Amino acid sequence: MELFQRLAEGHAAGITVVTPNPRLSRVLTSEFDSFQIAKGLSVWEAPDILPFGAFVERLWEDALYSNLGEKLPLLLTPGQEQLLWEQILEGSGLLILPQAAVQCRDAWRLLHAWRIGAGPGNEDATAFSQWAKQYLKRTAVDIDAARLPDLIAGLLDKLKKPKLLVAYAFDILPPQTADFLRHFEFVEVKPEAVPGTSFRTSFASAKEELETAAKWARARLEEGRKRIGVVVPQLAQRRKEVVRVFSRVMQPGYNLPGAEKTPPPFNVSLGEPLSNYPVVDTALLLLEFSSGVIPFEKASNLVRSPFIAGSESEMARRATLDARLRRQLEASVVLPKLIALIEHCPLLRQALEKVFALGRELGEKTPSEWARHFSALLEAAGFPGERAADSEEFQTRAKWHEVLGEFARLDRVSKPIKIKPALKILQRLCADTLFQPESREAPIQVLGILESTGLRFDCLWVSGLTDEAWPLNARPNPFIPIALQKKAGIPEASAEGSLVLDRRITDEWRAAAKEVVFSWPEKEQDHDLAPSPLILEVAASSPSVPDYPRYRDVLFSQKSLHSFEDAKAPPVQMKQVRGGTRVLADQAACPFRAFARWRLAAEELEEPALGLDARQRGALLHDLMKHLWGSLKSSASLRHDMEPAIASAAAAAVKENGLEGRFAELERSRLAKLAREWLEVEKARAAFEIAALEERRALKVAGLEFSGRIDRMDRLAAGGHALIDYKSGQVSRQAWLGERPDDPQLPLYAVSAPEEIAAVAFARLVPGEMAFRGFSKEKNLLPKVELYRDWAGLRAQWRKETEALGTAFAAGDARVDPKYGLKTCRLCDLQTLCRVYENINVLNE
């Protein structure tokens, strides 16, 4: 209060307040504003409150624009520092340069902040010493943030200084900071302790702990508390979970379509990487796509993005285009191929053609030239789209331009580079920039551990305090000898130092609010957890937390549910049914699956896979056998040289499926090897001739007409014909037996064929497991094919079951009735449409 009273005197008092972090500066400024409002004021002078680092930079700027500016070194930006360290580390043998450069920057900062001198060390310390000499040489005419306080300290006699400097809530004062402050008339001010009570409690899991903390925060908000804090360790990793849980508790139904978008009553202190925001992600993706290959899922996101020209006008058409591209493109996509396949979306095509035209201007450029080029590419694409940006998108775009400007300033430390290294640097700058759009003050603050120190609340909840998480483990920098770090007094350098610091932070929490709750989860999966030893002296108790129901629970509690049976669709009107024999297989698996796929045309969006997917491999296999037996014709050919026929069939199959280059060579070799192994099985058969290959036939079942294709039919020397179906996976003859047979294709062919069918078999084309599997009328018609004694009875059963399946489909049977329960549903793509999980108890299954 005394500090605020002095600040209220305005600039005449000459007081500047510095804090250890930006959040504390913002909170202190907000509290001062509340102090002035409480006095009935509507206008007052803004207080001079800023983080320590910003204060030093402000003094540097004052010097820069004074008579000292001519001889003053320029201040390197964080991006420039990072790039310099990466350049120095090139050729060092380190595998991950960006992370190593970050560690080097931190070591350089620690050396200066804690006045660490030279000393014996390991190989890492010796290497860093050499790198530091190179860095010092490279920055001879520049200055960085680590050395800036020492530089400014020598100029303070020539600069205007505040009359009084207040160091507010500094728990740790490194020697460099302490030396700098001594050049001022300064005082240290600690936040006032708040008298209150604290207790500890536990929960079964971290999820339950977080949900209870959110409910507790809502309850305190409804009681009229104005400053509520919730501390979540590892907030960066749990940020999305925190936002989801607090949104659900504070604003039930917040994510419903059409719900009014009102600001939530909570704020998460930690921002997200700028690259995670959709508008920046789209910008980076466009730049990457302009000159290289991207995965299909990224190309799909780009096609549907709202930040490209014409996105609103062509929204529905672009969604249709995306569904089609999934069937036409491969797992990796280049821009020209995507442009060639765009239909019915002229605005998208025009935008991407402009990007492609500009993207060909490659070569080496400076970062500032690349920044202008990137801006031109985005402008050509119509970025950021035609719809009006909301507040968050507007602020995000402003931050994107700021980062692009920082990228351009890399000219000072970078030579001309090619587009791919330039893009990597820009992507890393966006990933390293934590950003959070500004919003109105929220009464509930969700904070990380370090952000919470120095703050005061009406009530505070600190979660996750297990013995493994608190106190924090020692985190010494690997490039400075640990002995020197300990001697300097760096808290993170040793377990002892970390314990002392974390005990002070715990005591600070206990004095931060009238009500303080410490909590921890008792289990993490199957691992038992214990409370932190730093909170064991706190009394155990349980907070009073109301149970706020979820939105779904509110809906169900209304009991306004209406149910009716709707398992029967209108009868089939068209006699010609699309889908072939697959319709009957789906009807056998689940009537709803057949109805949805073949009458509603419901299907899953495809996802291009690397290499060949199962469908493409199946097509290759069928084409191989078609060409092979189209050349061989009969078993007599197996006694001659088969290599020409094998090579020709493999080449034809690869060509028909559009494979090219080295991949085509590998597939030809694989198919030829597979054909040789299969023909050894065929040699063990009795004499036969090929009667049909890939022959299409019209099949009639229950008054419906299906189109079928017989893989192969052999005319047997012993009489009759053998139906053969090629398979490259697991096969079982049981799939033809019983009610609702799993695979009714061959049984339907057998009972519909005008020829006399004496054997039905799968040809299992799996290397090392080549074999026929099936049933025959007589022994030894096909190798290892089982004799079925009641052949006429088997055919009658097949006729009955296929007729029953056809009749059920024709009558509109659309029950959700998976044959094997959820085992049938496991690989089905219609679960969200049929909602089978509402009909079947998952736990029982």
Short mmCIF file of C-alpha atoms in Angstrom, two decimals, residues 19 116 142 166 168 175 182 243 351 386 550 829:
data_model
loop_
_atom_site.label_atom_id
_atom_site.label_comp_id
_atom_site.label_asym_id
_atom_site.label_seq_id
_atom_site.Cartn_x
_atom_site.Cartn_y
_atom_site.Cartn_z
CA THR A 19 9.82 -7.01 -11.45
CA ILE A 116 31.06 -17.48 -13.01
CA ASP A 142 27.37 -5.99 -30.91
CA VAL A 166 11.98 -0.39 -6.50
CA TYR A 168 9.55 -5.77 -6.38
CA PRO A 175 25.17 -10.94 -8.64
CA ARG A 182 23.54 -0.65 -6.62
CA VAL A 243 -8.56 -25.18 -21.20
CA ALA A 351 -4.55 -18.66 -56.04
CA GLU A 386 -12.05 -13.25 -47.49
CA ARG A 550 -21.73 -31.63 -17.25
CA ASP A 829 -16.00 -47.00 -40.57
#
